[in-house]
Coordinates of C-alpha atoms in Angstrom, one line a residue:
X1 CA -0.2 0.1 -0.1
X2 CA 3.0 2.5 0.5
X3 CA 4.2 2.1 -2.6
X4 CA 1.3 2.9 -4.3
X5 CA 0.6 5.9 -2.6
X6 CA 3.9 7.2 -3.1
X7 CA 3.6 6.5 -7.1
X8 CA 0.4 7.8 -6.8
X9 CA 2.3 11.2 -5.1
X10 CA 4.4 10.8 -7.9
X11 CA 2.0 10.8 -10.5
X12 CA 0.0 13.6 -9.2
X13 CA 3.0 16.2 -8.9
X14 CA 4.0 15.3 -12.7
X15 CA 0.4 16.3 -13.1
X16 CA 0.8 19.7 -11.0
X17 CA 4.1 20.5 -12.4
X18 CA 3.4 19.6 -16.2
X19 CA -0.3 20.7 -16.5
X20 CA -1.2 23.6 -13.9
X21 CA -3.4 25.6 -17.0
X22 CA -3.5 23.7 -20.1
X23 CA -1.9 26.4 -22.5
X24 CA 0.5 27.8 -19.3
X25 CA 2.7 25.4 -18.5
X26 CA 6.5 25.4 -19.2
X27 CA 8.1 22.3 -21.2
X28 CA 7.5 19.4 -18.8
X29 CA 11.1 19.1 -16.8
X30 CA 12.4 15.8 -15.7
X31 CA 11.8 15.6 -12.1
X32 CA 9.8 12.4 -12.3
X33 CA 11.4 9.5 -14.0
X34 CA 8.8 8.1 -15.9
X35 CA 10.8 4.9 -16.6
X36 CA 10.3 4.5 -12.8
X37 CA 6.7 4.8 -12.4
X38 CA 6.0 2.5 -15.3
X39 CA 8.9 -0.2 -14.3
X40 CA 6.0 -3.1 -13.2
X41 CA 2.6 -3.8 -13.4
X42 CA 2.1 -1.9 -9.8
X43 CA 2.9 0.8 -10.5
X44 CA 1.6 1.2 -13.9
X45 CA -1.7 0.4 -12.4
X46 CA -1.5 3.2 -9.5
X47 CA -0.5 5.7 -11.8
X48 CA -4.1 5.0 -13.9
X49 CA -5.4 5.0 -10.5
X50 CA -4.6 8.2 -9.9
X51 CA -6.5 9.3 -13.0
X52 CA -10.0 8.4 -11.3
X53 CA -9.1 10.0 -8.3
X54 CA -8.7 13.5 -10.4
X55 CA -11.9 12.6 -12.2
X56 CA -13.4 13.1 -8.9
X57 CA -12.4 16.1 -6.9
X58 CA -12.7 18.0 -10.2
X59 CA -14.1 18.6 -13.5
X60 CA -17.1 17.6 -15.1
X61 CA -17.3 14.6 -13.1
X62 CA -17.6 15.6 -9.8
X63 CA -20.4 15.7 -7.5
X64 CA -19.7 19.1 -5.9
X65 CA -20.7 22.6 -6.5
X66 CA -18.2 22.8 -9.7
X67 CA -19.1 19.9 -11.2
X68 CA -21.5 19.2 -14.2
X69 CA -24.2 18.1 -12.4
X70 CA -24.8 21.0 -10.2
X71 CA -23.8 24.1 -12.1
X72 CA -26.1 22.6 -15.1
X73 CA -28.6 21.8 -12.5
X74 CA -28.5 25.4 -12.1
X75 CA -28.2 26.1 -15.4
X76 CA -31.7 24.6 -16.7
X77 CA -34.3 24.0 -14.8
X78 CA -33.8 21.5 -12.1
X79 CA -32.3 23.8 -9.7
X80 CA -33.3 26.7 -7.7
X81 CA -30.6 29.4 -6.1
X82 CA -31.4 30.8 -2.9
X83 CA -28.3 31.8 -1.7
X84 CA -28.2 35.7 -2.8
X85 CA -24.5 35.9 -2.9
X86 CA -22.5 36.1 -6.0
X87 CA -21.2 32.8 -6.7
X88 CA -20.5 30.4 -9.9
X89 CA -23.3 28.6 -10.0
X90 CA -25.6 31.4 -9.6
X91 CA -24.7 32.6 -12.3
X92 CA -25.4 29.5 -14.3
X93 CA -28.9 29.9 -12.6
X94 CA -29.2 33.4 -13.4
X95 CA -28.1 32.8 -17.0
X96 CA -25.3 35.5 -16.6
X97 CA -21.7 33.5 -17.8
X98 CA -19.3 35.5 -18.7
X99 CA -15.8 34.3 -20.1
X100 CA -14.0 35.1 -17.0
X101 CA -16.7 33.1 -14.7
X102 CA -14.5 30.9 -12.1
X103 CA -16.5 27.6 -12.6
X104 CA -16.2 28.1 -16.6
X105 CA -12.4 28.1 -16.7
X106 CA -12.4 25.5 -14.1
X107 CA -14.5 23.1 -16.0
X108 CA -11.9 23.7 -19.2
X109 CA -8.7 23.8 -17.0
X110 CA -9.8 20.5 -15.1
X111 CA -10.6 18.5 -18.1
X112 CA -7.8 19.5 -20.0
X113 CA -5.1 19.1 -17.1
X114 CA -7.3 15.1 -17.0
X115 CA -6.2 14.5 -20.3
X116 CA -2.8 16.0 -20.5
X117 CA -2.3 13.3 -17.2
X118 CA -4.1 10.2 -19.6
X119 CA -2.0 11.6 -22.2
X120 CA 1.3 11.0 -20.1
X121 CA 0.2 7.5 -18.9
X122 CA -0.3 6.5 -22.9
X123 CA 3.1 7.9 -23.4
X124 CA 4.8 6.2 -20.4
X125 CA 2.7 2.8 -21.2
X126 CA 4.1 3.2 -25.2
X127 CA 7.8 3.3 -23.6
X128 CA 7.8 0.6 -21.4
X129 CA 8.8 -2.8 -21.8
X130 CA 8.3 -3.3 -17.7
X131 CA 5.1 -3.9 -17.9
X132 CA 2.9 -6.8 -19.0
X133 CA 1.2 -7.3 -21.6
X134 CA -2.2 -8.0 -20.2
X135 CA -1.6 -5.1 -17.9
X136 CA -0.9 -2.8 -20.8
X137 CA -3.4 -3.3 -22.7
X138 CA -6.1 -3.2 -19.7
X139 CA -4.8 0.4 -18.5
X140 CA -4.3 1.9 -22.7
X141 CA -7.8 1.1 -22.9
X142 CA -9.0 3.0 -19.8
X143 CA -7.2 5.9 -20.7
X144 CA -8.2 6.2 -24.4
X145 CA -11.9 5.8 -22.8
X146 CA -11.1 8.4 -20.2
X147 CA -9.8 11.1 -22.5
X148 CA -12.8 10.4 -24.7
X149 CA -15.1 11.0 -21.7
X150 CA -13.5 14.1 -21.4
X151 CA -13.5 15.4 -24.4
X152 CA -17.4 14.7 -24.9
X153 CA -17.7 16.6 -21.9
X154 CA -15.5 19.5 -23.8
X155 CA -17.0 19.8 -27.1
X156 CA -20.8 19.2 -25.9
X157 CA -20.2 22.1 -23.9
X158 CA -18.3 24.5 -25.2
X159 CA -18.5 23.3 -29.2
X160 CA -15.3 23.3 -31.0
X161 CA -12.3 22.6 -28.9
X162 CA -8.9 20.7 -29.3
X163 CA -8.9 17.3 -29.6
X164 CA -5.4 16.9 -27.4
X165 CA -3.3 13.7 -27.7
X166 CA 0.6 14.9 -26.2
X167 CA 1.8 15.7 -23.8
X168 CA 4.2 18.2 -26.1
X169 CA 3.9 21.9 -24.8
X170 CA 5.1 22.9 -27.9
X171 CA 2.5 21.6 -30.0
X172 CA -0.4 22.3 -27.0
X173 CA 0.7 25.6 -26.6
X174 CA -0.9 27.1 -30.4
X175 CA -3.3 24.4 -31.0
X176 CA -6.2 25.2 -32.7
X177 CA -10.0 23.9 -32.0
X178 CA -11.3 21.2 -34.0
X179 CA -15.0 21.3 -35.6
X180 CA -17.3 19.6 -33.2
X181 CA -18.1 16.9 -36.5
X182 CA -13.7 16.0 -35.9
X183 CA -13.6 16.3 -32.1
X184 CA -16.7 13.2 -32.1
X185 CA -14.9 10.9 -34.9
X186 CA -12.4 11.0 -32.5
X187 CA -14.5 10.6 -29.2
X188 CA -15.6 7.3 -31.2
X189 CA -12.4 6.4 -32.4
X190 CA -10.8 6.2 -29.0
X191 CA -13.9 4.5 -27.6
X192 CA -13.7 2.1 -30.2
X193 CA -9.8 1.5 -29.8
X194 CA -10.7 0.8 -25.8
X195 CA -13.3 -1.4 -26.6
X196 CA -10.9 -3.3 -28.8
X197 CA -8.1 -3.2 -25.7
X198 CA -10.9 -4.2 -22.8
X199 CA -12.6 -6.6 -21.6
X200 CA -16.1 -7.4 -19.9
X201 CA -14.8 -7.7 -16.7
X202 CA -14.0 -5.2 -14.2
X203 CA -10.6 -4.6 -13.6
X204 CA -11.3 -4.2 -10.1
X205 CA -13.4 -5.7 -7.6
X206 CA -15.8 -2.7 -7.4
X207 CA -17.4 -1.2 -10.3
X208 CA -15.0 2.1 -10.1
X209 CA -12.7 1.5 -13.1
X210 CA -13.8 1.2 -16.8
X211 CA -14.8 -2.2 -18.4
X212 CA -15.4 -3.1 -22.2
X213 CA -19.2 -2.7 -21.1
X214 CA -18.8 1.1 -19.5
X215 CA -17.1 2.1 -23.2
X216 CA -20.0 0.5 -25.2
X217 CA -22.4 2.3 -23.0
X218 CA -20.4 5.7 -23.7
X219 CA -20.2 4.9 -27.6
X220 CA -23.7 4.5 -27.1
X221 CA -24.4 8.2 -25.5
X222 CA -21.6 9.5 -27.7
X223 CA -23.9 8.4 -31.3
X224 CA -27.2 9.7 -29.5
X225 CA -25.9 12.6 -29.4
X226 CA -24.5 12.5 -32.9
X227 CA -27.9 11.5 -34.1
X228 CA -26.8 8.4 -35.1
X229 CA -29.7 6.0 -34.3
X230 CA -28.6 3.2 -35.6
X231 CA -25.1 2.3 -33.3
X232 CA -26.7 4.0 -30.7
X233 CA -29.2 1.6 -30.5
X234 CA -27.1 -0.8 -31.1
X235 CA -24.4 -0.2 -28.5
X236 CA -27.1 0.3 -25.8
X237 CA -28.3 -2.8 -26.9
X238 CA -25.0 -4.7 -26.5
X239 CA -24.9 -3.3 -22.6
X240 CA -28.1 -4.3 -21.5
X241 CA -27.2 -7.7 -23.1
X242 CA -24.6 -8.2 -20.4
X243 CA -26.4 -6.3 -17.4
X244 CA -30.4 -5.6 -17.8
X245 CA -30.7 -5.5 -14.1
X246 CA -32.5 -2.4 -13.0
X247 CA -32.1 -2.1 -9.0
X248 CA -35.4 -0.9 -7.1
X249 CA -35.4 2.7 -6.9
X250 CA -34.8 3.3 -3.5
X251 CA -31.4 1.2 -3.7
X252 CA -30.1 2.1 -7.1
X253 CA -27.5 5.1 -6.2
X254 CA -25.5 2.3 -3.2
X255 CA -22.4 1.4 -4.2
X256 CA -23.8 -2.5 -4.9
X257 CA -26.3 -1.0 -6.9
X258 CA -26.9 -3.6 -9.9
X259 CA -27.5 -0.6 -11.8
X260 CA -24.3 1.0 -12.3
X261 CA -21.8 0.5 -14.7
X262 CA -19.6 2.7 -13.6
X263 CA -19.2 4.6 -10.2
X264 CA -16.2 6.5 -8.5
X265 CA -15.4 5.6 -5.6
X266 CA -15.0 8.3 -2.3
X267 CA -11.0 9.4 -1.5
X268 CA -10.9 6.9 1.6
X269 CA -12.6 4.1 2.7
X270 CA -16.0 5.1 5.4
X271 CA -16.3 8.6 3.3
X272 CA -19.7 8.5 1.4
X273 CA -20.4 11.2 -1.7
X274 CA -20.2 14.8 -2.1
X275 CA -23.2 14.9 -4.2
X276 CA -25.0 14.4 -0.5
X277 CA -22.9 16.9 1.0
X278 CA -23.7 19.4 -2.1
X279 CA -27.7 18.8 -2.4
X280 CA -28.7 17.5 1.1
X281 CA -30.1 20.1 3.5
X282 CA -32.0 19.5 6.8
X283 CA -33.1 22.9 7.6
X284 CA -34.5 25.7 6.9
X285 CA -33.7 28.1 5.0
X286 CA -31.9 25.8 1.9
X287 CA -28.0 27.1 2.1
X288 CA -27.4 27.0 -1.7
X289 CA -30.1 25.7 -3.8
X290 CA -32.8 23.2 -3.1
X291 CA -35.1 21.4 -6.5
X292 CA -37.2 23.9 -8.7
X293 CA -40.7 24.0 -8.8
X294 CA -41.1 23.2 -12.0
X295 CA -39.2 19.9 -11.6
X296 CA -41.2 18.5 -8.9
X297 CA -44.8 19.6 -11.1
X298 CA -43.4 16.7 -13.9
X299 CA -43.3 14.0 -11.2
X300 CA -46.5 11.6 -11.9
X301 CA -48.3 11.0 -7.9
X302 CA -47.5 7.6 -7.8
X303 CA -43.7 8.1 -8.8
X304 CA -41.4 6.1 -6.8
X305 CA -38.4 8.5 -8.2
X306 CA -40.7 11.5 -5.9
X307 CA -40.8 9.4 -3.3
X308 CA -37.5 8.0 -2.6
X309 CA -35.1 11.0 -4.2
X310 CA -36.6 14.0 -3.3
X311 CA -36.6 14.8 0.5
X312 CA -38.9 17.6 1.5
X313 CA -38.2 20.1 4.2
X314 CA -40.7 21.9 6.1
X315 CA -44.4 21.7 5.6
X316 CA -45.2 24.1 2.7
X317 CA -44.0 21.5 0.2
X318 CA -41.8 23.9 -2.0
X319 CA -38.4 23.5 0.1
X320 CA -37.2 20.2 -1.2
X321 CA -33.5 18.3 -1.8
X322 CA -32.1 15.9 -4.1
X323 CA -31.9 13.0 -2.2
X324 CA -31.0 10.5 -4.7
X325 CA -27.2 9.5 -2.3
X326 CA -28.7 9.7 1.1
X327 CA -25.5 9.1 3.9
X328 CA -23.6 12.8 4.9
X329 CA -20.5 12.4 5.6
X330 CA -18.8 9.1 6.8
X331 CA -20.5 5.4 7.8
X332 CA -18.1 2.5 8.3
X333 CA -18.0 0.9 5.7
X334 CA -18.8 3.6 2.9
X335 CA -22.1 2.9 1.5
X336 CA -22.7 4.8 -1.4
X337 CA -20.4 5.8 -4.4
X338 CA -20.7 8.1 -7.4
X339 CA -22.8 6.7 -9.8
X340 CA -21.4 7.6 -13.2
X341 CA -23.0 5.7 -15.6
X342 CA -26.0 3.1 -14.7
X343 CA -28.1 1.0 -17.1
X344 CA -31.4 3.0 -17.1
X345 CA -30.0 5.6 -19.4
X346 CA -29.1 1.7 -22.5
X347 CA -32.7 1.3 -21.9
X348 CA -34.1 4.9 -22.7
X349 CA -31.4 5.1 -25.7
X350 CA -32.9 1.9 -26.7
X351 CA -36.6 3.5 -26.6
X352 CA -35.7 6.9 -27.5
X353 CA -33.7 5.2 -31.1
X354 CA -36.7 2.8 -31.4
X355 CA -38.8 5.8 -31.5
X356 CA -36.9 7.3 -34.4
X357 CA -37.6 4.5 -36.5
X358 CA -41.0 3.6 -35.5
X359 CA -40.4 0.5 -34.3
X360 CA -43.6 0.9 -31.3
X361 CA -43.5 -2.8 -30.1
X362 CA -39.7 -1.8 -28.8
X363 CA -40.3 1.1 -27.6
X364 CA -43.0 0.6 -25.4
X365 CA -41.5 -2.5 -24.2
X366 CA -38.2 -0.9 -23.3
X367 CA -39.7 2.7 -21.8
X368 CA -42.3 0.9 -19.6
X369 CA -39.9 -1.6 -18.3
X370 CA -38.0 2.2 -16.7
X371 CA -41.4 2.9 -16.4
X372 CA -42.4 0.3 -14.2
X373 CA -39.7 0.3 -12.0
X374 CA -40.8 3.7 -11.0
X375 CA -44.1 2.5 -10.2
X376 CA -45.8 3.8 -12.8
X377 CA -48.2 2.8 -15.7
X378 CA -47.8 1.2 -18.8
X379 CA -47.7 3.6 -22.0
X380 CA -48.8 2.5 -25.5
X381 CA -47.7 5.1 -28.0
X382 CA -47.9 4.6 -31.5
X383 CA -46.4 8.4 -32.7
X384 CA -42.9 9.4 -33.3
X385 CA -43.2 13.0 -31.6
X386 CA -45.2 12.1 -28.4
X387 CA -43.1 9.1 -28.1
X388 CA -39.5 11.4 -28.3
X389 CA -41.4 13.5 -25.6
X390 CA -42.3 10.3 -23.4
X391 CA -38.4 9.5 -23.3
X392 CA -37.3 12.6 -22.7
X393 CA -39.7 13.2 -20.0
X394 CA -38.2 10.2 -18.7
X395 CA -35.2 11.4 -18.9
X396 CA -35.9 14.2 -17.0
X397 CA -36.7 12.4 -14.3
X398 CA -34.5 9.8 -13.6
X399 CA -31.3 11.2 -13.9
X400 CA -31.7 15.1 -12.7
X401 CA -28.8 16.2 -10.8
X402 CA -26.6 13.9 -12.6
X403 CA -23.6 15.2 -14.9
X404 CA -26.2 17.9 -16.8
X405 CA -27.8 15.1 -18.8
X406 CA -31.2 17.4 -19.0
X407 CA -28.6 20.3 -20.1
X408 CA -27.1 17.8 -22.9
X409 CA -31.3 16.4 -24.0
X410 CA -32.7 19.6 -24.9
X411 CA -29.6 20.7 -26.4
X412 CA -29.3 17.7 -28.8
X413 CA -33.1 17.9 -29.7
X414 CA -33.0 22.1 -30.0
X415 CA -35.3 22.3 -27.4
X416 CA -33.4 24.7 -25.0
X417 CA -35.8 27.2 -25.9
X418 CA -38.2 25.4 -23.4
X419 CA -36.0 26.7 -20.7
X420 CA -37.7 30.4 -21.5
X421 CA -40.6 29.6 -19.1
X422 CA -38.5 29.6 -16.3
X423 CA -35.4 31.2 -18.0
X424 CA -36.7 34.8 -19.4
X425 CA -33.6 36.1 -20.5
X426 CA -32.8 32.5 -22.0
X427 CA -30.8 33.1 -25.7
X428 CA -30.1 30.9 -28.1
X429 CA -26.3 31.1 -28.1
X430 CA -26.6 29.8 -24.6
X431 CA -26.8 26.3 -25.8
X432 CA -22.7 26.6 -25.5
X433 CA -20.5 27.9 -22.7
X434 CA -18.0 30.7 -23.5
X435 CA -14.4 29.8 -23.8
X436 CA -12.3 31.0 -21.2
X437 CA -11.1 34.4 -21.7
X438 CA -7.5 33.1 -20.1
X439 CA -7.3 30.8 -22.6
X440 CA -8.1 33.1 -25.3
X441 CA -5.2 35.5 -24.4
X442 CA -2.6 32.7 -24.2
X443 CA -3.6 31.1 -27.4
X444 CA -4.9 33.1 -30.5
X445 CA -5.6 30.1 -32.5
X446 CA -8.2 29.3 -29.8
X447 CA -10.5 32.4 -31.3
X448 CA -13.4 33.0 -32.5
X449 CA -14.8 33.0 -29.0
X450 CA -18.2 31.8 -28.8
X451 CA -21.0 33.6 -30.5
X452 CA -23.0 35.9 -28.0
X453 CA -20.0 36.1 -25.7

């Protein structure tokens, strides 16, 4: 255990020295011997394990207020910010995001720092003859998948962005943006390469590292975002063939959840999730935010998700917190891990794609599996528009406050204008965040700024 901690510290130092900011770093020095880090299997695994630690602590997949779940919950119609003090998440709530906003820069910087760390891993593995072939393939597959996932969030959030595949400072400091379709192709290519390197077996006892099934699930999502219905449905169906178990709603976010495909583990044994700390409040007034009343009104009366995933505080029925994760602080042992990817998404991808090709038997069968798991009655739809609306409704209720699903769903369906109902100042260019001003000043090749900013 001691050597693992030492190697994690070494990789973290390399990460910090080599990528304090995406385009603001000097040429990496030789303070850390990469050959030492990749001198045997155990040390290489420790280096990759540190990447998962980075994902949990910052960037799009963080469960705290700097992650996509919280920020885009405020940005759309999931959360109502009640704390009047100026904050990054309040600027998201008020749709007053600027290129100088701290949260915007943090999403960008954390994303590319994580990409830098992944590329460092890939380069280290490529140059190593000491890591065994099976372990090298496993770690390379995980790294490629993580690189793809980070870029998927970056491109869906910022539009045209650089797809970074090297740690070479001289190249990265003058890199230009790639068009969205090019970034998406690179995302899918990295995922396909990862799929070929990985197996269905998890490389860890728990579902806290990426396997082939996780990669296929992200392929399904990437194809869905690209409007490739055939491949989205195909990959989602492959995932369901491996794991078709939907955990009961009440236990869907426990660490042993059968629904979970990929989770991030707390940094130490006994801790639980940042999500519980950020979303739950016990007394009034709510310290930061509460569930928006418009979201409350969407739930059907008997929906088990309303009963299990919302906590009403006080007697007026209006002060409600997200309650998917229920344990604040420590327990012995840890009981909840952050669920990054789960099987319900795959069912709803299949249903949406079936609706696109008017396969009503498949659509109704699949969407009703999700509805029935939430205690709701069957639908029987035969109209494409009604069916797509039903899928988006289920996704809204199933994935609220989870990594920006609501924003990305409305965006890909060109329905963000629907937010005007609750966002009086909503404008069409809010479909993208601004590029951080500090990055544009460092690298003119990132210009132009996104429209409207």
